[in-house]
mmCIF file of C-alpha atoms and ligand atoms in Angstrom:
data_model
loop_
_atom_site.group_PDB
_atom_site.id
_atom_site.type_symbol
_atom_site.label_atom_id
_atom_site.label_comp_id
_atom_site.label_asym_id
_atom_site.label_seq_id
_atom_site.Cartn_x
_atom_site.Cartn_y
_atom_site.Cartn_z
ATOM 1 C CA MET A 136 12.264 1.433 12.589
ATOM 2 C CA PRO A 137 12.210 1.394 8.769
ATOM 3 C CA PRO A 138 11.040 -1.890 7.285
ATOM 4 C CA HIS A 139 13.351 -4.195 5.365
ATOM 5 C CA THR A 140 12.274 -3.916 1.771
ATOM 6 C CA ARG A 141 13.206 -5.739 -1.359
ATOM 7 C CA PRO A 142 15.255 -3.503 -3.616
ATOM 8 C CA THR A 143 12.809 -4.332 -6.423
ATOM 9 C CA TRP A 144 9.987 -2.349 -4.764
ATOM 10 C CA LYS A 145 10.174 0.862 -6.720
ATOM 11 C CA THR A 146 6.429 1.437 -6.943
ATOM 12 C CA VAL A 147 3.823 0.146 -4.506
ATOM 13 C CA TRP A 148 0.031 0.563 -4.754
ATOM 14 C CA ILE A 149 -1.947 0.538 -1.492
ATOM 15 C CA THR A 150 -5.740 0.698 -1.257
ATOM 16 C CA GLY A 151 -7.366 1.846 1.982
ATOM 17 C CA ALA A 152 -4.370 4.078 2.600
ATOM 18 C CA SER A 153 -6.168 7.219 3.806
ATOM 19 C CA THR A 154 -6.164 6.031 7.461
ATOM 20 C CA GLY A 155 -5.102 3.154 9.697
ATOM 21 C CA ILE A 156 -2.845 0.266 8.695
ATOM 22 C CA GLY A 157 -2.733 1.104 4.963
ATOM 23 C CA HIS A 158 -1.839 4.712 5.732
ATOM 24 C CA GLU A 159 0.995 3.695 8.041
ATOM 25 C CA ILE A 160 2.364 1.205 5.478
ATOM 26 C CA ALA A 161 2.397 4.048 2.925
ATOM 27 C CA LEU A 162 4.304 6.360 5.296
ATOM 28 C CA GLN A 163 6.921 3.713 6.136
ATOM 29 C CA LEU A 164 7.527 2.822 2.490
ATOM 30 C CA ALA A 165 7.722 6.478 1.447
ATOM 31 C CA SER A 166 10.249 7.154 4.232
ATOM 32 C CA ILE A 167 12.715 4.758 2.602
ATOM 33 C CA GLY A 168 12.263 6.201 -0.890
ATOM 34 C CA VAL A 169 9.641 3.889 -2.403
ATOM 35 C CA GLN A 170 7.068 5.579 -4.680
ATOM 36 C CA VAL A 171 3.667 4.893 -3.130
ATOM 37 C CA ALA A 172 0.373 5.215 -4.997
ATOM 38 C CA VAL A 173 -2.422 5.486 -2.412
ATOM 39 C CA SER A 174 -6.116 4.878 -3.030
ATOM 40 C CA ALA A 175 -9.243 5.441 -0.936
ATOM 41 C CA ARG A 176 -12.546 7.237 -1.495
ATOM 42 C CA SER A 177 -11.895 10.384 0.536
ATOM 43 C CA VAL A 178 -9.869 12.729 -1.653
ATOM 44 C CA GLU A 179 -9.009 15.240 1.089
ATOM 45 C CA LYS A 180 -7.390 12.679 3.440
ATOM 46 C CA GLN A 181 -5.024 11.624 0.654
ATOM 47 C CA GLN A 182 -3.657 15.101 0.001
ATOM 48 C CA ASN A 183 -0.279 16.285 1.366
ATOM 49 C CA LEU A 184 0.728 12.906 2.773
ATOM 50 C CA GLY A 185 4.353 13.794 2.132
ATOM 51 C CA PRO A 186 7.098 13.116 -0.388
ATOM 52 C CA ASN A 187 6.901 9.892 -2.436
ATOM 53 C CA ILE A 188 3.144 9.485 -1.792
ATOM 54 C CA PHE A 189 0.819 10.008 -4.752
ATOM 55 C CA PRO A 190 -2.990 10.026 -4.395
ATOM 56 C CA PHE A 191 -5.159 8.035 -6.819
ATOM 57 C CA PRO A 192 -8.674 8.267 -5.320
ATOM 58 C CA LEU A 193 -10.764 5.139 -5.895
ATOM 59 C CA ASP A 194 -13.864 3.388 -4.623
ATOM 60 C CA VAL A 195 -12.764 -0.255 -4.754
ATOM 61 C CA THR A 196 -16.336 -1.431 -5.351
ATOM 62 C CA ASN A 197 -16.195 0.142 -8.841
ATOM 63 C CA VAL A 198 -14.754 -2.412 -11.294
ATOM 64 C CA ALA A 199 -14.096 0.043 -14.145
ATOM 65 C CA ALA A 200 -12.569 2.652 -11.826
ATOM 66 C CA ALA A 201 -10.137 0.072 -10.443
ATOM 67 C CA GLN A 202 -8.962 -0.708 -14.001
ATOM 68 C CA GLU A 203 -8.597 3.006 -14.799
ATOM 69 C CA THR A 204 -6.700 3.655 -11.566
ATOM 70 C CA VAL A 205 -4.131 0.950 -12.258
ATOM 71 C CA GLN A 206 -3.604 2.322 -15.756
ATOM 72 C CA LEU A 207 -3.179 5.867 -14.386
ATOM 73 C CA ILE A 208 -0.686 4.722 -11.734
ATOM 74 C CA GLU A 209 1.416 2.800 -14.254
ATOM 75 C CA ASP A 210 1.308 5.681 -16.769
ATOM 76 C CA GLN A 211 2.436 8.183 -14.132
ATOM 77 C CA LEU A 212 4.701 6.155 -11.810
ATOM 78 C CA GLY A 213 5.716 3.079 -13.793
ATOM 79 C CA PRO A 214 5.023 -0.632 -13.228
ATOM 80 C CA ILE A 215 3.477 -1.604 -9.875
ATOM 81 C CA ASP A 216 5.897 -3.979 -8.132
ATOM 82 C CA LEU A 217 3.773 -4.630 -5.059
ATOM 83 C CA ALA A 218 0.030 -4.117 -4.517
ATOM 84 C CA ILE A 219 -1.397 -4.147 -0.985
ATOM 85 C CA PHE A 220 -5.190 -4.169 -0.664
ATOM 86 C CA ALA A 221 -6.120 -2.786 2.767
ATOM 87 C CA ALA A 222 -9.478 -1.118 2.008
ATOM 88 C CA GLY A 223 -12.132 -2.483 4.310
ATOM 89 C CA THR A 224 -15.088 -1.737 6.518
ATOM 90 C CA TYR A 225 -16.549 -3.198 9.710
ATOM 91 C CA THR A 226 -19.934 -2.986 11.392
ATOM 92 C CA GLU A 227 -20.940 -5.032 14.406
ATOM 93 C CA VAL A 228 -23.952 -7.304 13.828
ATOM 94 C CA GLU A 229 -26.485 -8.489 16.412
ATOM 95 C CA ALA A 230 -27.469 -12.113 15.694
ATOM 96 C CA THR A 231 -31.143 -11.157 16.090
ATOM 97 C CA LYS A 232 -30.987 -8.306 13.523
ATOM 98 C CA ILE A 233 -29.898 -9.431 10.061
ATOM 99 C CA ASP A 234 -29.823 -6.567 7.543
ATOM 100 C CA PRO A 235 -29.086 -7.943 4.037
ATOM 101 C CA GLN A 236 -28.044 -4.497 2.779
ATOM 102 C CA LEU A 237 -25.344 -4.227 5.426
ATOM 103 C CA PHE A 238 -24.079 -7.723 4.610
ATOM 104 C CA ALA A 239 -23.979 -6.801 0.909
ATOM 105 C CA THR A 240 -22.050 -3.583 1.603
ATOM 106 C CA ILE A 241 -19.442 -5.338 3.724
ATOM 107 C CA MET A 242 -18.995 -8.223 1.282
ATOM 108 C CA THR A 243 -18.849 -5.862 -1.700
ATOM 109 C CA THR A 244 -16.225 -3.628 -0.087
ATOM 110 C CA ASN A 245 -14.069 -6.160 1.733
ATOM 111 C CA TYR A 246 -14.211 -9.119 -0.651
ATOM 112 C CA LEU A 247 -15.236 -7.886 -4.100
ATOM 113 C CA GLY A 248 -13.151 -4.733 -3.557
ATOM 114 C CA VAL A 249 -10.066 -6.948 -3.438
ATOM 115 C CA VAL A 250 -11.259 -8.995 -6.423
ATOM 116 C CA ASN A 251 -11.797 -5.791 -8.438
ATOM 117 C CA CYS A 252 -8.309 -4.467 -7.683
ATOM 118 C CA LEU A 253 -6.764 -7.885 -8.256
ATOM 119 C CA ALA A 254 -8.453 -8.143 -11.650
ATOM 120 C CA ALA A 255 -7.061 -4.728 -12.544
ATOM 121 C CA VAL A 256 -3.422 -5.266 -11.591
ATOM 122 C CA LEU A 257 -2.866 -9.002 -12.144
ATOM 123 C CA PRO A 258 -2.878 -9.047 -15.983
ATOM 124 C CA LYS A 259 -0.136 -6.416 -16.047
ATOM 125 C CA MET A 260 1.992 -8.360 -13.577
ATOM 126 C CA LEU A 261 1.406 -11.613 -15.488
ATOM 127 C CA ALA A 262 2.511 -9.953 -18.723
ATOM 128 C CA ARG A 263 5.710 -8.778 -17.023
ATOM 129 C CA LYS A 264 6.106 -12.057 -15.066
ATOM 130 C CA GLN A 265 6.877 -9.830 -12.097
ATOM 131 C CA GLY A 266 5.006 -8.460 -9.123
ATOM 132 C CA HIS A 267 3.660 -9.343 -5.679
ATOM 133 C CA ILE A 268 0.059 -8.956 -4.472
ATOM 134 C CA ALA A 269 -1.089 -8.929 -0.841
ATOM 135 C CA TRP A 270 -4.399 -8.273 0.888
ATOM 136 C CA ILE A 271 -5.501 -7.790 4.455
ATOM 137 C CA ALA A 272 -8.036 -10.283 5.776
ATOM 138 C CA SER A 273 -8.217 -10.795 9.575
ATOM 139 C CA VAL A 274 -7.917 -13.429 12.275
ATOM 140 C CA THR A 275 -11.715 -13.013 12.370
ATOM 141 C CA GLY A 276 -11.716 -15.023 9.145
ATOM 142 C CA TYR A 277 -10.320 -18.114 10.907
ATOM 143 C CA ARG A 278 -13.592 -19.103 12.579
ATOM 144 C CA GLY A 279 -17.030 -17.570 13.206
ATOM 145 C CA LEU A 280 -17.037 -15.062 16.070
ATOM 146 C CA PRO A 281 -19.957 -13.275 17.793
ATOM 147 C CA LYS A 282 -20.885 -9.832 16.335
ATOM 148 C CA ALA A 283 -18.785 -10.544 13.214
ATOM 149 C CA ALA A 284 -21.523 -12.244 11.169
ATOM 150 C CA ALA A 285 -21.079 -9.820 8.247
ATOM 151 C CA TYR A 286 -17.375 -8.959 8.586
ATOM 152 C CA GLY A 287 -16.087 -12.466 9.414
ATOM 153 C CA PRO A 288 -17.378 -14.156 6.234
ATOM 154 C CA SER A 289 -15.849 -11.398 4.088
ATOM 155 C CA LYS A 290 -12.470 -12.047 5.706
ATOM 156 C CA ALA A 291 -12.838 -15.851 5.527
ATOM 157 C CA ALA A 292 -13.545 -15.392 1.810
ATOM 158 C CA LEU A 293 -10.343 -13.368 1.414
ATOM 159 C CA ILE A 294 -8.269 -16.084 3.094
ATOM 160 C CA SER A 295 -9.843 -18.724 0.840
ATOM 161 C CA LEU A 296 -9.238 -16.512 -2.210
ATOM 162 C CA ALA A 297 -5.523 -16.279 -1.397
ATOM 163 C CA GLU A 298 -5.242 -20.028 -0.758
ATOM 164 C CA SER A 299 -7.067 -20.772 -4.030
ATOM 165 C CA LEU A 300 -4.914 -18.514 -6.186
ATOM 166 C CA LYS A 301 -1.465 -19.040 -4.677
ATOM 167 C CA PRO A 302 -0.479 -22.411 -6.239
ATOM 168 C CA GLU A 303 -1.229 -21.337 -9.828
ATOM 169 C CA LEU A 304 0.116 -17.806 -9.478
ATOM 170 C CA ASP A 305 3.339 -19.197 -7.983
ATOM 171 C CA GLN A 306 3.815 -20.988 -11.298
ATOM 172 C CA HIS A 307 3.540 -17.607 -13.053
ATOM 173 C CA GLY A 308 6.061 -15.985 -10.703
ATOM 174 C CA ILE A 309 3.493 -13.756 -8.971
ATOM 175 C CA PRO A 310 3.540 -14.374 -5.190
ATOM 176 C CA ILE A 311 0.372 -13.821 -3.174
ATOM 177 C CA SER A 312 0.401 -12.893 0.514
ATOM 178 C CA ILE A 313 -2.433 -12.805 3.032
ATOM 179 C CA ILE A 314 -2.186 -10.524 6.070
ATOM 180 C CA ASN A 315 -4.227 -11.582 9.111
ATOM 181 C CA PRO A 316 -4.054 -9.003 11.905
ATOM 182 C CA GLY A 317 -5.632 -9.164 15.334
ATOM 183 C CA PHE A 318 -6.699 -5.878 16.944
ATOM 184 C CA VAL A 319 -4.917 -2.746 15.709
ATOM 185 C CA ALA A 320 -5.705 0.752 17.024
ATOM 186 C CA THR A 321 -7.187 2.510 13.965
ATOM 187 C CA PRO A 322 -10.380 4.474 13.204
ATOM 188 C CA MET A 323 -12.024 1.095 12.455
ATOM 189 C CA THR A 324 -11.513 -0.249 15.982
ATOM 190 C CA ALA A 325 -11.894 3.114 17.753
ATOM 191 C CA LYS A 326 -15.663 2.537 17.873
ATOM 192 C CA ASN A 327 -15.336 -0.849 19.652
ATOM 193 C CA VAL A 328 -16.700 -0.725 23.203
ATOM 194 C CA PHE A 329 -15.421 -4.188 24.212
ATOM 195 C CA PRO A 330 -11.889 -4.886 25.488
ATOM 196 C CA MET A 331 -9.475 -5.644 22.616
ATOM 197 C CA PRO A 332 -6.818 -8.129 23.801
ATOM 198 C CA PHE A 333 -3.215 -7.523 22.687
ATOM 199 C CA LEU A 334 -4.206 -4.289 20.873
ATOM 200 C CA MET A 335 -1.353 -3.150 18.604
ATOM 201 C CA GLN A 336 -0.370 0.245 17.236
ATOM 202 C CA PRO A 337 -0.631 0.724 13.447
ATOM 203 C CA GLN A 338 3.090 1.565 13.202
ATOM 204 C CA ASP A 339 3.953 -1.875 14.568
ATOM 205 C CA ALA A 340 1.351 -3.548 12.322
ATOM 206 C CA ALA A 341 2.791 -1.800 9.256
ATOM 207 C CA ARG A 342 6.371 -2.713 10.173
ATOM 208 C CA ARG A 343 5.470 -6.390 10.653
ATOM 209 C CA THR A 344 3.499 -6.395 7.407
ATOM 210 C CA LEU A 345 6.406 -4.994 5.416
ATOM 211 C CA ASN A 346 8.932 -7.320 7.037
ATOM 212 C CA GLY A 347 6.728 -10.301 6.169
ATOM 213 C CA LEU A 348 6.278 -9.132 2.592
ATOM 214 C CA ALA A 349 10.021 -8.509 2.194
ATOM 215 C CA LYS A 350 10.620 -12.100 3.301
ATOM 216 C CA GLY A 351 8.052 -13.315 0.760
ATOM 217 C CA LYS A 352 5.844 -14.932 3.427
ATOM 218 C CA PHE A 353 2.442 -16.262 2.371
ATOM 219 C CA GLU A 354 0.678 -15.558 5.666
ATOM 220 C CA ILE A 355 1.618 -12.563 7.799
ATOM 221 C CA THR A 356 0.022 -12.504 11.261
ATOM 222 C CA TYR A 357 0.168 -10.392 14.417
ATOM 223 C CA PRO A 358 0.039 -10.101 17.379
ATOM 224 C CA THR A 359 1.654 -13.471 18.062
ATOM 225 C CA ARG A 360 -0.256 -14.427 21.237
ATOM 226 C CA LEU A 361 -3.752 -13.676 19.920
ATOM 227 C CA VAL A 362 -2.975 -15.451 16.642
ATOM 228 C CA ALA A 363 -1.730 -18.523 18.541
ATOM 229 C CA ILE A 364 -4.939 -18.649 20.614
ATOM 230 C CA LEU A 365 -7.192 -18.284 17.565
ATOM 231 C CA LYS A 366 -5.229 -20.791 15.476
ATOM 232 C CA PHE A 367 -5.573 -23.275 18.338
ATOM 233 C CA ALA A 368 -9.314 -22.489 18.538
ATOM 234 C CA ARG A 369 -9.612 -23.500 14.868
ATOM 235 C CA LEU A 370 -8.698 -27.053 15.868
ATOM 236 C CA LEU A 371 -11.355 -27.413 18.569
ATOM 237 C CA PRO A 372 -14.483 -29.513 17.969
ATOM 238 C CA TYR A 373 -17.703 -27.447 17.737
ATOM 239 C CA GLY A 374 -18.991 -28.442 21.184
ATOM 240 C CA LEU A 375 -15.882 -27.179 22.955
ATOM 241 C CA TYR A 376 -15.495 -24.159 20.666
ATOM 242 C CA PHE A 377 -19.043 -22.853 21.264
ATOM 243 C CA TRP A 378 -18.791 -23.556 25.013
ATOM 244 C CA LEU A 379 -15.613 -21.454 25.205
ATOM 245 C CA ILE A 380 -17.027 -18.641 23.037
ATOM 246 C CA LYS A 381 -20.128 -18.378 25.240
ATOM 247 C CA LYS A 382 -18.006 -18.443 28.390
ATOM 248 C CA LEU A 383 -15.315 -15.999 27.222
ATOM 249 C CA ILE A 384 -17.099 -13.607 24.848
ATOM 250 C CA LEU A 385 -20.855 -13.677 25.496
ATOM 251 C CA ARG A 386 -20.674 -14.147 29.292
HETATM 252 N N1 NAP B 197 -7.817 -2.443 12.804
HETATM 253 C C1 NAP B 197 -7.917 -3.745 13.059
HETATM 254 O O1 NAP B 197 -7.944 -4.179 14.234
HETATM 255 C C2 NAP B 197 -7.971 -4.728 11.922
HETATM 256 C C3 NAP B 197 -7.852 -6.100 12.244
HETATM 257 C C4 NAP B 197 -7.902 -7.034 11.226
HETATM 258 C C5 NAP B 197 -8.035 -6.628 9.930
HETATM 259 N N2 NAP B 197 -8.150 -5.295 9.632
HETATM 260 C C6 NAP B 197 -8.300 -4.926 8.235
HETATM 261 O O2 NAP B 197 -7.242 -4.059 7.887
HETATM 262 C C7 NAP B 197 -7.667 -3.202 6.825
HETATM 263 C C8 NAP B 197 -7.388 -1.761 7.218
HETATM 264 O O3 NAP B 197 -8.215 -1.471 8.344
HETATM 265 P P1 NAP B 197 -7.906 -0.281 9.356
HETATM 266 O O4 NAP B 197 -8.062 -0.837 10.701
HETATM 267 O O5 NAP B 197 -6.658 0.399 8.967
HETATM 268 O O6 NAP B 197 -9.198 0.601 9.107
HETATM 269 P P2 NAP B 197 -9.444 2.127 8.698
HETATM 270 O O7 NAP B 197 -8.482 3.006 9.384
HETATM 271 O O8 NAP B 197 -10.905 2.326 8.880
HETATM 272 O O9 NAP B 197 -9.076 2.133 7.145
HETATM 273 C C9 NAP B 197 -9.922 1.610 6.168
HETATM 274 C C10 NAP B 197 -9.473 2.193 4.855
HETATM 275 O O10 NAP B 197 -10.286 1.621 3.823
HETATM 276 C C11 NAP B 197 -10.746 2.682 3.001
HETATM 277 N N3 NAP B 197 -11.994 2.268 2.352
HETATM 278 C C12 NAP B 197 -13.143 1.861 2.936
HETATM 279 N N4 NAP B 197 -14.063 1.599 2.004
HETATM 280 C C13 NAP B 197 -13.481 1.840 0.792
HETATM 281 C C14 NAP B 197 -13.903 1.761 -0.551
HETATM 282 N N5 NAP B 197 -15.149 1.372 -0.878
HETATM 283 N N6 NAP B 197 -13.032 2.092 -1.533
HETATM 284 C C15 NAP B 197 -11.778 2.481 -1.229
HETATM 285 N N7 NAP B 197 -11.306 2.573 0.020
HETATM 286 C C16 NAP B 197 -12.157 2.264 1.016
HETATM 287 C C17 NAP B 197 -10.882 3.879 3.951
HETATM 288 O O11 NAP B 197 -10.838 5.120 3.266
HETATM 289 P P3 NAP B 197 -12.129 5.915 2.737
HETATM 290 O O12 NAP B 197 -13.176 5.835 3.813
HETATM 291 O O13 NAP B 197 -11.581 7.274 2.510
HETATM 292 O O14 NAP B 197 -12.529 5.264 1.464
HETATM 293 C C18 NAP B 197 -9.628 3.698 4.761
HETATM 294 O O15 NAP B 197 -8.523 4.233 4.065
HETATM 295 C C19 NAP B 197 -9.159 -3.505 6.606
HETATM 296 O O16 NAP B 197 -9.291 -4.411 5.541
HETATM 297 C C20 NAP B 197 -9.567 -4.168 7.910
HETATM 298 O O17 NAP B 197 -10.682 -5.009 7.736
HETATM 299 C C21 NAP B 197 -8.114 -4.340 10.603
#
């Protein structure tokens, strides 16, 4: 089902759009006539994505390249009305094997990658007093979870970033949205060997994301049942929380 979009979305920029959730968001927007600028590192996966989709290859960890990419998109397609930052990476971490390089890579891609793209597009939106910026964190950012010692903090940082910026940017007319998915079947989760409760398809994730953005929601979450469980878990005292985690996840 096509998403409900605001008529003002003429041009949307999506990072991490070569596969997974970002890719599906791009396809759904393009299908209803929105111009979509897509960015990821792999050039070949961004070719021939169909009408209304325009590749602008980018490594989000490169500050200068992010600035250049935004300028190129606006020169070629016009002002960006909505930016969705979906680029991200995940590697499972054993608590007994801490590799600082891996932690740096994940934080640089997932967190600073968003900061770099935000820094590139925000001044243009502020000057126009128009635009909407969203990024994908994760329910993993709600509270520390086993195996997510590198990924979880990067997503918690993204949630905090959105909460920190929203009040001031609201005053400038630039809404911020944070997207917190549970498990979605994409190349990122295909390598998981553990059971993924309430696993969703990327088409459904993209549709819910776009519906939430069209409604101007601050936080967009799915699937409902997993989100409810994890939001409740946020309220638990440490003793009970760790007891449950050991019982349910580490077993
Ligand atoms: N799938 C889930 O269950 C799930 C749950 C919660 C949150 N999320 C988040 O949702 C977002 C999308 O994930 P996904 O599941 O759709 O994963 P995915 O299919 O692996 O997509 C990740 C995308 O990020 C791009 N990317 C990675 N590093 C990049 C970099 N340095 N510069 C530019 N692009 C980069 C990848 O393209 P290239 O490799 O070509 O650069 C790809 O397009 C991520 O932020 C992820 O953390 C996913």
